[in-house]
């Protein structure tokens, strides 16, 4: 009984500790931090609005320096090589990343990230490396898509064959609007839908019901056995 | 032995960050952790067959407790790529065999149950320093303590293995 009480206290400590950090116990397979959504999906919990980013790139000897711009929450990073911009008449290049306040879903595409607008004070002349994080609450995206106008046509700019978990990498020769997603006609490749929607509470509820339903007969059997042992013991 | 487990865990955490290497790093890491149990009698590790139904049930209960905060918060399960899902199972089993199995048994032999519980929890938390942001380490330590206390209270490792696998697949 004493051991049971200690276990119950340990469970309570865990619940408290895990409640203070979302998603709680986590073993490093999903993104370490919850995705900050512009338009959170129904299954997302408490949401923080996505951050913007800004960088000023120096022009040294007529060439723009190597640098990268990223949002404060790290959800999108764009890296520029030396000489990536047309620097005519400039001493610095300003790059801004802004999450779009709306969530366009062009026909035939399903975006699984926010849409970000990336602007620069000078035209890009060499490809830039683009990295986007995505959430574990949505299927894995197939490609990064780019558009000049978020309500206009979106074009795939592909993806690198290897990337860290929950990250999609590509290169772009133009700035504009960016989002990661997949064609809606086909499910995202490599994505195994383990769950989704409101399935986690249902699974936890099922686990609890199974434990209670299976535990009751076991507890009764143990009680009968122990009372049987006691009566056996009473016998001379 | 603790050094070996920590090196395996920390190496795994570093290699997992390399593009395309995550599933392989997790699978190999899980196997390397489980290899530490070679030569140990299963009973000493809490892997006996007696009361298997209760152990199984305990694992489901531990899984429910570990997932409860996430279930209350978000309601969604991750969509793990198949490779990562298999790797998650392998590494969960490997970690339980290493921390609550062999390291627990060694520490218990050296200093009794208190050292085994606290020592295995401390090592488990240290092993997750690289793979987790600092804010998560409290929850990691609390989970380690709960699983170690189960190992002590029930002399069982089947429950922690099942609970850990369920939690890793769910998160």
Short mmCIF file of C-alpha atoms in Angstrom, two decimals:
data_model
loop_
_atom_site.label_atom_id
_atom_site.label_comp_id
_atom_site.label_asym_id
_atom_site.label_seq_id
_atom_site.Cartn_x
_atom_site.Cartn_y
_atom_site.Cartn_z
CA UNK A 1 0.00 0.00 0.00
CA UNK A 2 2.86 2.30 0.92
CA UNK A 3 4.54 1.57 -2.43
CA UNK A 4 1.29 2.32 -4.23
CA UNK A 5 1.07 5.68 -2.49
CA UNK A 6 4.67 6.52 -3.46
CA UNK A 7 3.90 5.63 -7.07
CA UNK A 8 0.79 7.82 -6.97
CA UNK A 9 2.85 10.75 -5.65
CA UNK A 10 5.46 10.18 -8.39
CA UNK A 11 2.69 10.12 -11.00
CA UNK A 12 1.31 13.40 -9.62
CA UNK A 13 4.80 14.98 -9.72
CA UNK A 14 5.19 13.88 -13.33
CA UNK A 15 1.77 15.23 -14.32
CA UNK A 16 2.64 18.59 -12.75
CA UNK A 17 6.10 18.74 -14.37
CA UNK A 18 4.79 17.67 -17.76
CA UNK A 19 1.88 20.10 -17.61
CA UNK A 20 4.34 22.98 -17.32
CA UNK A 21 5.98 22.17 -20.69
CA UNK A 22 4.07 21.17 -23.79
CA UNK A 23 3.78 18.41 -24.86
CA UNK A 24 5.08 16.85 -21.64
CA UNK A 25 7.23 13.74 -21.70
CA UNK A 26 8.91 13.81 -25.02
CA UNK A 27 11.72 11.61 -26.30
CA UNK A 28 13.03 13.64 -29.16
CA UNK A 29 11.09 12.31 -32.16
CA UNK A 30 8.91 15.31 -32.78
CA UNK A 31 9.81 18.97 -32.94
CA UNK A 32 11.06 20.09 -29.50
CA UNK A 33 8.77 23.08 -29.49
CA UNK A 34 5.19 23.37 -30.57
CA UNK A 35 4.72 25.02 -33.95
CA UNK A 36 3.52 28.60 -33.80
CA UNK A 37 0.53 28.79 -36.10
CA UNK A 38 -1.08 31.66 -37.93
CA UNK A 39 -4.19 29.49 -38.24
CA UNK A 40 -3.85 26.63 -35.72
CA UNK A 41 -5.44 23.32 -36.72
CA UNK A 42 -8.23 22.11 -34.45
CA UNK A 43 -5.96 19.59 -32.75
CA UNK A 44 -3.36 22.21 -31.74
CA UNK A 45 -3.35 23.27 -28.13
CA UNK A 46 -2.45 26.69 -26.78
CA UNK A 47 -0.94 28.62 -29.66
CA UNK A 48 1.59 31.42 -29.90
CA UNK A 49 1.50 33.59 -32.98
CA UNK A 50 4.48 33.07 -35.32
CA UNK A 51 7.33 35.57 -35.16
CA UNK A 52 8.90 37.68 -37.86
CA UNK A 53 12.59 38.15 -38.65
CA UNK A 54 14.93 40.84 -39.93
CA UNK A 55 18.59 41.03 -40.89
CA UNK A 56 20.83 43.68 -42.38
CA UNK A 57 23.53 42.26 -44.64
CA UNK A 58 26.69 44.28 -45.16
CA UNK A 59 28.07 45.00 -48.61
CA UNK A 60 31.83 44.50 -48.54
CA UNK A 61 33.93 45.42 -51.59
CA UNK A 62 30.79 45.57 -53.68
CA UNK A 63 29.60 42.10 -52.67
CA UNK A 64 26.89 41.29 -50.17
CA UNK A 65 28.27 39.32 -47.22
CA UNK A 66 27.20 35.78 -46.34
CA UNK A 67 24.38 35.88 -43.82
CA UNK A 68 21.04 34.36 -42.94
CA UNK A 69 17.66 35.70 -41.95
CA UNK A 70 15.39 33.81 -39.61
CA UNK A 71 12.28 34.37 -37.58
CA UNK A 72 12.65 34.71 -33.81
CA UNK A 73 10.95 31.33 -33.32
CA UNK A 74 13.28 29.69 -35.88
CA UNK A 75 10.44 28.36 -38.04
CA UNK A 76 12.00 29.63 -41.26
CA UNK A 77 15.62 30.33 -42.09
CA UNK A 78 16.96 31.68 -45.37
CA UNK A 79 20.71 31.63 -45.95
CA UNK A 80 22.56 33.78 -48.46
CA UNK A 81 26.01 33.10 -49.91
CA UNK A 82 28.49 35.95 -50.52
CA UNK A 83 27.36 38.00 -53.50
CA UNK A 84 23.79 36.73 -53.32
CA UNK A 85 22.30 40.18 -54.01
CA UNK A 86 22.64 42.81 -56.70
CA UNK A 87 24.35 45.47 -54.59
CA UNK A 88 24.43 48.30 -57.11
CA UNK A 89 24.51 51.58 -55.15
CA UNK A 90 23.97 49.93 -51.76
CA UNK A 91 26.00 49.59 -48.58
CA UNK A 92 23.60 47.23 -46.80
CA UNK A 93 20.83 44.86 -47.85
CA UNK A 94 17.79 44.53 -45.61
CA UNK A 95 15.92 41.22 -45.49
CA UNK A 96 12.57 40.86 -43.72
CA UNK A 97 10.53 37.73 -43.02
CA UNK A 98 6.89 38.23 -42.09
CA UNK A 99 4.29 35.53 -41.43
CA UNK A 100 1.22 36.20 -43.52
CA UNK A 101 -1.79 37.07 -41.34
CA UNK A 102 -4.06 34.86 -43.45
CA UNK A 103 -3.81 31.22 -44.47
CA UNK A 104 -4.41 30.86 -48.21
CA UNK A 105 -5.07 27.30 -49.39
CA UNK A 106 -4.70 27.30 -53.16
CA UNK A 107 -6.77 24.74 -55.07
CA UNK A 108 -5.09 21.34 -55.24
CA UNK A 109 -2.54 22.17 -52.54
CA UNK A 110 -2.55 21.65 -48.80
CA UNK A 111 -0.13 23.82 -46.86
CA UNK A 112 1.09 22.40 -43.57
CA UNK A 113 3.04 25.47 -42.49
CA UNK A 114 2.34 29.16 -42.18
CA UNK A 115 2.84 31.29 -45.27
CA UNK A 116 5.86 33.57 -44.93
CA UNK A 117 6.67 36.62 -47.00
CA UNK A 118 10.39 37.22 -47.53
CA UNK A 119 11.43 40.58 -48.93
CA UNK A 120 14.82 42.18 -49.53
CA UNK A 121 15.91 45.68 -50.43
CA UNK A 122 17.83 44.35 -53.44
CA UNK A 123 17.20 41.65 -56.03
CA UNK A 124 18.53 38.16 -55.38
CA UNK A 125 21.04 37.06 -58.02
CA UNK A 126 22.18 33.66 -56.72
CA UNK A 127 20.08 30.91 -55.12
CA UNK A 128 19.39 31.12 -51.40
CA UNK A 129 19.03 28.16 -49.10
CA UNK A 130 15.61 27.94 -47.44
CA UNK A 131 14.75 25.82 -44.38
CA UNK A 132 11.26 25.54 -42.96
CA UNK A 133 10.13 23.71 -39.85
CA UNK A 134 6.80 21.93 -39.89
CA UNK A 135 4.57 20.58 -37.18
CA UNK A 136 4.07 16.97 -36.16
CA UNK A 137 0.34 17.64 -36.15
CA UNK A 138 0.14 17.67 -39.92
CA UNK A 139 1.40 15.24 -42.57
CA UNK A 140 4.92 15.60 -43.86
CA UNK A 141 5.09 18.14 -46.72
CA UNK A 142 6.30 17.03 -50.14
CA UNK A 143 7.70 20.36 -51.34
CA UNK A 144 8.14 24.03 -50.60
CA UNK A 145 5.90 26.27 -52.69
CA UNK A 146 6.53 29.87 -53.76
CA UNK A 147 4.26 32.62 -55.05
CA UNK A 148 4.57 36.28 -56.00
CA UNK A 149 1.05 36.88 -54.71
CA UNK A 150 -0.43 34.66 -51.97
CA UNK A 151 -3.80 34.70 -53.72
CA UNK A 152 -2.21 33.92 -57.10
CA UNK A 153 -0.43 30.91 -58.55
CA UNK A 154 1.86 28.82 -56.33
CA UNK A 155 4.77 26.87 -57.80
CA UNK A 156 6.74 24.02 -56.29
CA UNK A 157 10.40 24.82 -55.69
CA UNK A 158 11.13 21.25 -54.61
CA UNK A 159 12.91 19.95 -51.58
CA UNK A 160 16.33 18.54 -50.68
CA UNK A 161 16.50 14.76 -50.37
CA UNK A 162 17.80 14.92 -46.81
CA UNK A 163 16.82 17.19 -43.96
CA UNK A 164 16.68 17.00 -40.17
CA UNK A 165 13.43 15.64 -38.73
CA UNK A 166 10.43 17.96 -39.18
CA UNK A 167 12.43 20.28 -41.44
CA UNK A 168 12.14 20.77 -45.20
CA UNK A 169 15.01 22.33 -47.13
CA UNK A 170 15.18 23.75 -50.62
CA UNK A 171 16.77 26.56 -52.61
CA UNK A 172 15.12 29.54 -54.21
CA UNK A 173 16.21 31.97 -56.88
CA UNK A 174 13.45 34.48 -56.09
CA UNK A 175 12.00 35.88 -52.92
CA UNK A 176 8.26 36.19 -52.34
CA UNK A 177 5.75 34.08 -50.40
CA UNK A 178 6.73 30.61 -49.15
CA UNK A 179 4.91 27.68 -47.58
CA UNK A 180 5.50 23.93 -47.33
CA UNK A 181 2.79 21.50 -48.28
CA UNK A 182 1.67 18.74 -50.58
CA UNK A 183 -0.64 18.18 -53.51
CA UNK A 184 -4.07 17.39 -52.17
CA UNK A 185 -4.79 14.77 -54.81
CA UNK A 186 -2.19 12.48 -53.25
CA UNK A 187 -1.38 11.97 -49.59
CA UNK A 188 1.98 13.28 -48.45
CA UNK A 189 4.72 10.80 -49.29
CA UNK A 190 6.41 9.01 -46.41
CA UNK A 191 3.78 10.15 -43.95
CA UNK A 192 2.25 7.40 -41.90
CA UNK A 193 -0.83 8.68 -40.19
CA UNK A 194 -0.45 7.33 -36.70
CA UNK A 195 -3.26 9.47 -35.49
CA UNK A 196 -4.57 12.94 -35.89
CA UNK A 197 -7.63 14.91 -34.97
CA UNK A 198 -8.75 14.34 -31.40
CA UNK A 199 -7.38 10.81 -31.24
CA UNK A 200 -4.95 11.20 -28.32
CA UNK A 201 -7.60 11.78 -25.61
CA UNK A 202 -9.53 8.82 -27.02
CA UNK A 203 -6.45 6.59 -26.80
CA UNK A 204 -5.71 7.72 -23.24
CA UNK A 205 -9.36 7.15 -22.29
CA UNK A 206 -9.23 3.65 -23.82
CA UNK A 207 -6.02 2.90 -21.90
CA UNK A 208 -7.67 4.01 -18.65
CA UNK A 209 -10.82 1.97 -19.33
CA UNK A 210 -8.76 -1.13 -20.18
CA UNK A 211 -6.67 -0.72 -17.03
CA UNK A 212 -9.76 -0.27 -14.85
CA UNK A 213 -11.81 -3.06 -16.46
CA UNK A 214 -8.94 -5.54 -16.50
CA UNK A 215 -7.68 -4.40 -13.12
CA UNK A 216 -10.96 -4.96 -11.28
CA UNK A 217 -11.11 -8.75 -11.81
CA UNK A 218 -7.41 -9.00 -10.99
CA UNK A 219 -7.94 -7.03 -7.77
CA UNK A 220 -10.92 -9.23 -6.85
CA UNK A 221 -8.90 -12.37 -7.53
CA UNK A 222 -6.09 -11.08 -5.32
CA UNK A 223 -8.56 -10.18 -2.55
CA UNK A 224 -10.18 -13.63 -2.71
CA UNK A 225 -6.77 -15.27 -2.71
CA UNK A 226 -5.58 -13.25 0.28
CA UNK A 227 -8.81 -13.88 2.22
CA UNK A 228 -8.46 -17.58 1.28
CA UNK A 229 -4.92 -17.54 2.63
CA UNK A 230 -6.16 -15.88 5.84
CA UNK A 231 -8.88 -18.51 6.38
CA UNK A 232 -6.34 -21.21 5.59
CA UNK A 233 -4.14 -19.65 8.22
CA UNK A 234 -6.99 -19.71 10.76
CA UNK A 235 -7.30 -23.39 10.35
CA UNK A 236 -5.53 -25.38 13.03
CA UNK B 1 28.66 0.96 -17.58
CA UNK B 2 27.01 4.33 -16.91
CA UNK B 3 29.67 5.95 -19.07
CA UNK B 4 28.90 3.57 -21.95
CA UNK B 5 25.16 4.30 -21.72
CA UNK B 6 25.72 8.07 -21.58
CA UNK B 7 28.12 8.00 -24.55
CA UNK B 8 25.60 5.98 -26.59
CA UNK B 9 22.74 8.32 -25.68
CA UNK B 10 24.67 11.54 -26.30
CA UNK B 11 26.11 10.22 -29.60
CA UNK B 12 22.63 9.25 -30.69
CA UNK B 13 21.34 12.72 -29.83
CA UNK B 14 24.07 14.31 -31.96
CA UNK B 15 23.79 11.98 -34.96
CA UNK B 16 19.99 12.29 -35.00
CA UNK B 17 20.40 15.96 -35.98
CA UNK B 18 22.23 15.02 -39.18
CA UNK B 19 20.01 15.07 -42.24
CA UNK B 20 18.70 11.62 -43.13
CA UNK B 21 20.42 9.82 -40.26
CA UNK B 22 17.69 10.05 -37.61
CA UNK B 23 16.02 6.61 -38.04
CA UNK B 24 19.36 4.80 -38.36
CA UNK B 25 20.80 6.62 -35.35
CA UNK B 26 17.77 5.79 -33.24
CA UNK B 27 17.69 2.14 -34.29
CA UNK B 28 21.41 1.64 -33.73
CA UNK B 29 21.25 3.61 -30.47
CA UNK B 30 18.42 1.42 -29.21
CA UNK B 31 20.32 -1.74 -30.15
CA UNK B 32 23.53 -0.46 -28.52
CA UNK B 33 21.62 0.30 -25.31
CA UNK B 34 19.90 -3.08 -25.27
CA UNK B 35 23.26 -4.80 -25.85
CA UNK B 36 24.28 -3.83 -22.34
CA UNK B 37 21.91 -6.51 -21.04
CA UNK B 38 23.83 -9.35 -22.68
CA UNK B 39 24.82 -11.85 -20.02
CA UNK B 40 22.25 -10.65 -17.47
CA UNK B 41 19.51 -12.96 -16.23
CA UNK B 42 16.14 -11.57 -17.25
CA UNK B 43 14.79 -11.90 -13.69
CA UNK B 44 17.51 -9.55 -12.40
CA UNK B 45 16.39 -6.94 -14.91
CA UNK B 46 12.72 -7.18 -13.94
CA UNK B 47 11.84 -9.14 -17.07
CA UNK B 48 10.48 -12.28 -15.44
CA UNK B 49 7.31 -13.92 -16.78
CA UNK B 50 5.35 -14.12 -13.53
CA UNK B 51 2.17 -12.00 -13.24
CA UNK B 52 2.58 -11.01 -16.89
CA UNK B 53 -1.01 -9.77 -17.15
CA UNK B 54 -0.44 -7.35 -14.29
CA UNK B 55 2.83 -6.15 -15.82
CA UNK B 56 1.10 -5.57 -19.15
CA UNK B 57 -1.71 -3.70 -17.43
CA UNK B 58 0.82 -1.64 -15.51
CA UNK B 59 2.50 -0.67 -18.77
CA UNK B 60 -0.81 0.53 -20.19
CA UNK B 61 -1.44 2.53 -17.01
CA UNK B 62 2.04 4.08 -17.18
CA UNK B 63 1.46 4.93 -20.85
CA UNK B 64 -1.82 6.63 -19.96
CA UNK B 65 -0.15 8.68 -17.21
CA UNK B 66 2.76 9.69 -19.47
CA UNK B 67 0.40 10.78 -22.27
CA UNK B 68 -2.23 12.44 -20.06
CA UNK B 69 -0.78 16.00 -20.07
CA UNK B 70 -0.39 15.98 -23.86
CA UNK B 71 -3.88 14.51 -24.31
CA UNK B 72 -5.36 17.23 -22.12
CA UNK B 73 -3.42 19.92 -23.97
CA UNK B 74 -3.53 19.14 -27.65
CA UNK B 75 -5.62 16.11 -28.42
CA UNK B 76 -3.50 15.14 -31.40
CA UNK B 77 -1.04 12.37 -32.02
CA UNK B 78 2.02 13.03 -34.13
CA UNK B 79 2.27 11.70 -37.62
CA UNK B 80 5.60 9.98 -37.41
CA UNK B 81 7.15 8.74 -40.63
CA UNK B 82 7.24 4.92 -40.53
CA UNK B 83 11.01 4.80 -40.09
CA UNK B 84 10.85 7.09 -37.09
CA UNK B 85 7.97 5.11 -35.54
CA UNK B 86 10.00 1.86 -35.66
CA UNK B 87 13.06 3.72 -34.41
CA UNK B 88 11.01 5.18 -31.54
CA UNK B 89 10.02 1.67 -30.45
CA UNK B 90 13.63 0.43 -30.65
CA UNK B 91 15.06 3.30 -28.65
CA UNK B 92 12.32 3.11 -25.99
CA UNK B 93 13.05 -0.56 -25.38
CA UNK B 94 16.81 0.06 -25.40
CA UNK B 95 16.55 2.93 -22.92
CA UNK B 96 14.41 0.94 -20.50
CA UNK B 97 16.73 -2.06 -20.62
CA UNK B 98 19.74 0.20 -20.04
CA UNK B 99 18.42 2.61 -17.40
CA UNK B 100 15.70 0.77 -15.45
CA UNK B 101 17.16 -2.64 -16.28
CA UNK B 102 20.95 -2.96 -16.06
CA UNK B 103 21.94 0.37 -14.48
CA UNK B 104 19.16 0.02 -11.91
CA UNK B 105 20.30 -3.51 -11.06
CA UNK B 106 23.95 -2.48 -10.74
CA UNK B 107 23.14 0.56 -8.56
CA UNK B 108 20.79 -1.50 -6.41
CA UNK B 109 23.55 -4.00 -5.80
CA UNK B 110 25.96 -1.21 -4.84
CA UNK B 111 23.74 1.00 -2.68
CA UNK B 112 20.28 -0.46 -2.44
CA UNK B 113 16.97 0.76 -3.85
CA UNK B 114 17.37 4.50 -3.04
CA UNK B 115 20.63 4.71 -5.00
CA UNK B 116 19.13 2.67 -7.83
CA UNK B 117 16.07 4.92 -8.11
CA UNK B 118 17.88 8.25 -7.77
CA UNK B 119 21.00 7.18 -9.68
CA UNK B 120 19.12 5.77 -12.67
CA UNK B 121 16.89 8.87 -12.76
CA UNK B 122 19.91 11.19 -12.67
CA UNK B 123 21.69 9.28 -15.44
CA UNK B 124 18.49 9.17 -17.51
CA UNK B 125 18.12 12.96 -17.18
CA UNK B 126 21.79 13.54 -18.04
CA UNK B 127 21.41 11.35 -21.11
CA UNK B 128 18.65 13.63 -22.39
CA UNK B 129 20.52 16.90 -21.92
CA UNK B 130 21.57 17.11 -25.58
CA UNK B 131 18.33 15.94 -27.13
CA UNK B 132 16.01 18.14 -25.07
CA UNK B 133 15.72 21.87 -24.46
CA UNK B 134 16.44 22.68 -20.77
CA UNK B 135 12.78 23.45 -20.09
CA UNK B 136 11.87 19.82 -20.81
CA UNK B 137 14.37 18.26 -18.43
CA UNK B 138 12.08 18.58 -15.40
CA UNK B 139 9.43 16.48 -17.13
CA UNK B 140 12.09 14.03 -18.33
CA UNK B 141 13.41 13.64 -14.77
CA UNK B 142 9.91 13.22 -13.36
CA UNK B 143 9.15 10.54 -15.97
CA UNK B 144 12.41 8.77 -15.12
CA UNK B 145 11.57 8.89 -11.42
CA UNK B 146 8.09 7.47 -12.02
CA UNK B 147 9.45 4.61 -14.14
CA UNK B 148 12.24 3.86 -11.66
CA UNK B 149 9.76 3.81 -8.76
CA UNK B 150 7.59 1.39 -10.72
CA UNK B 151 10.65 -0.81 -11.24
CA UNK B 152 11.27 -0.72 -7.48
CA UNK B 153 7.67 -1.09 -6.31
CA UNK B 154 6.69 -3.88 -8.70
CA UNK B 155 10.16 -5.35 -9.42
CA UNK B 156 9.12 -5.08 -13.05
CA UNK B 157 10.57 -3.73 -16.28
CA UNK B 158 7.79 -4.87 -18.64
CA UNK B 159 5.51 -2.05 -17.45
CA UNK B 160 8.09 0.72 -18.02
CA UNK B 161 8.96 -0.69 -21.47
CA UNK B 162 5.32 -0.73 -22.56
CA UNK B 163 4.58 2.68 -21.02
CA UNK B 164 7.69 4.20 -22.63
CA UNK B 165 6.87 2.79 -26.08
CA UNK B 166 3.28 4.07 -25.87
CA UNK B 167 4.47 7.52 -24.76
CA UNK B 168 7.10 7.79 -27.49
CA UNK B 169 4.66 6.78 -30.21
CA UNK B 170 2.09 9.20 -28.84
CA UNK B 171 4.44 12.15 -28.61
#
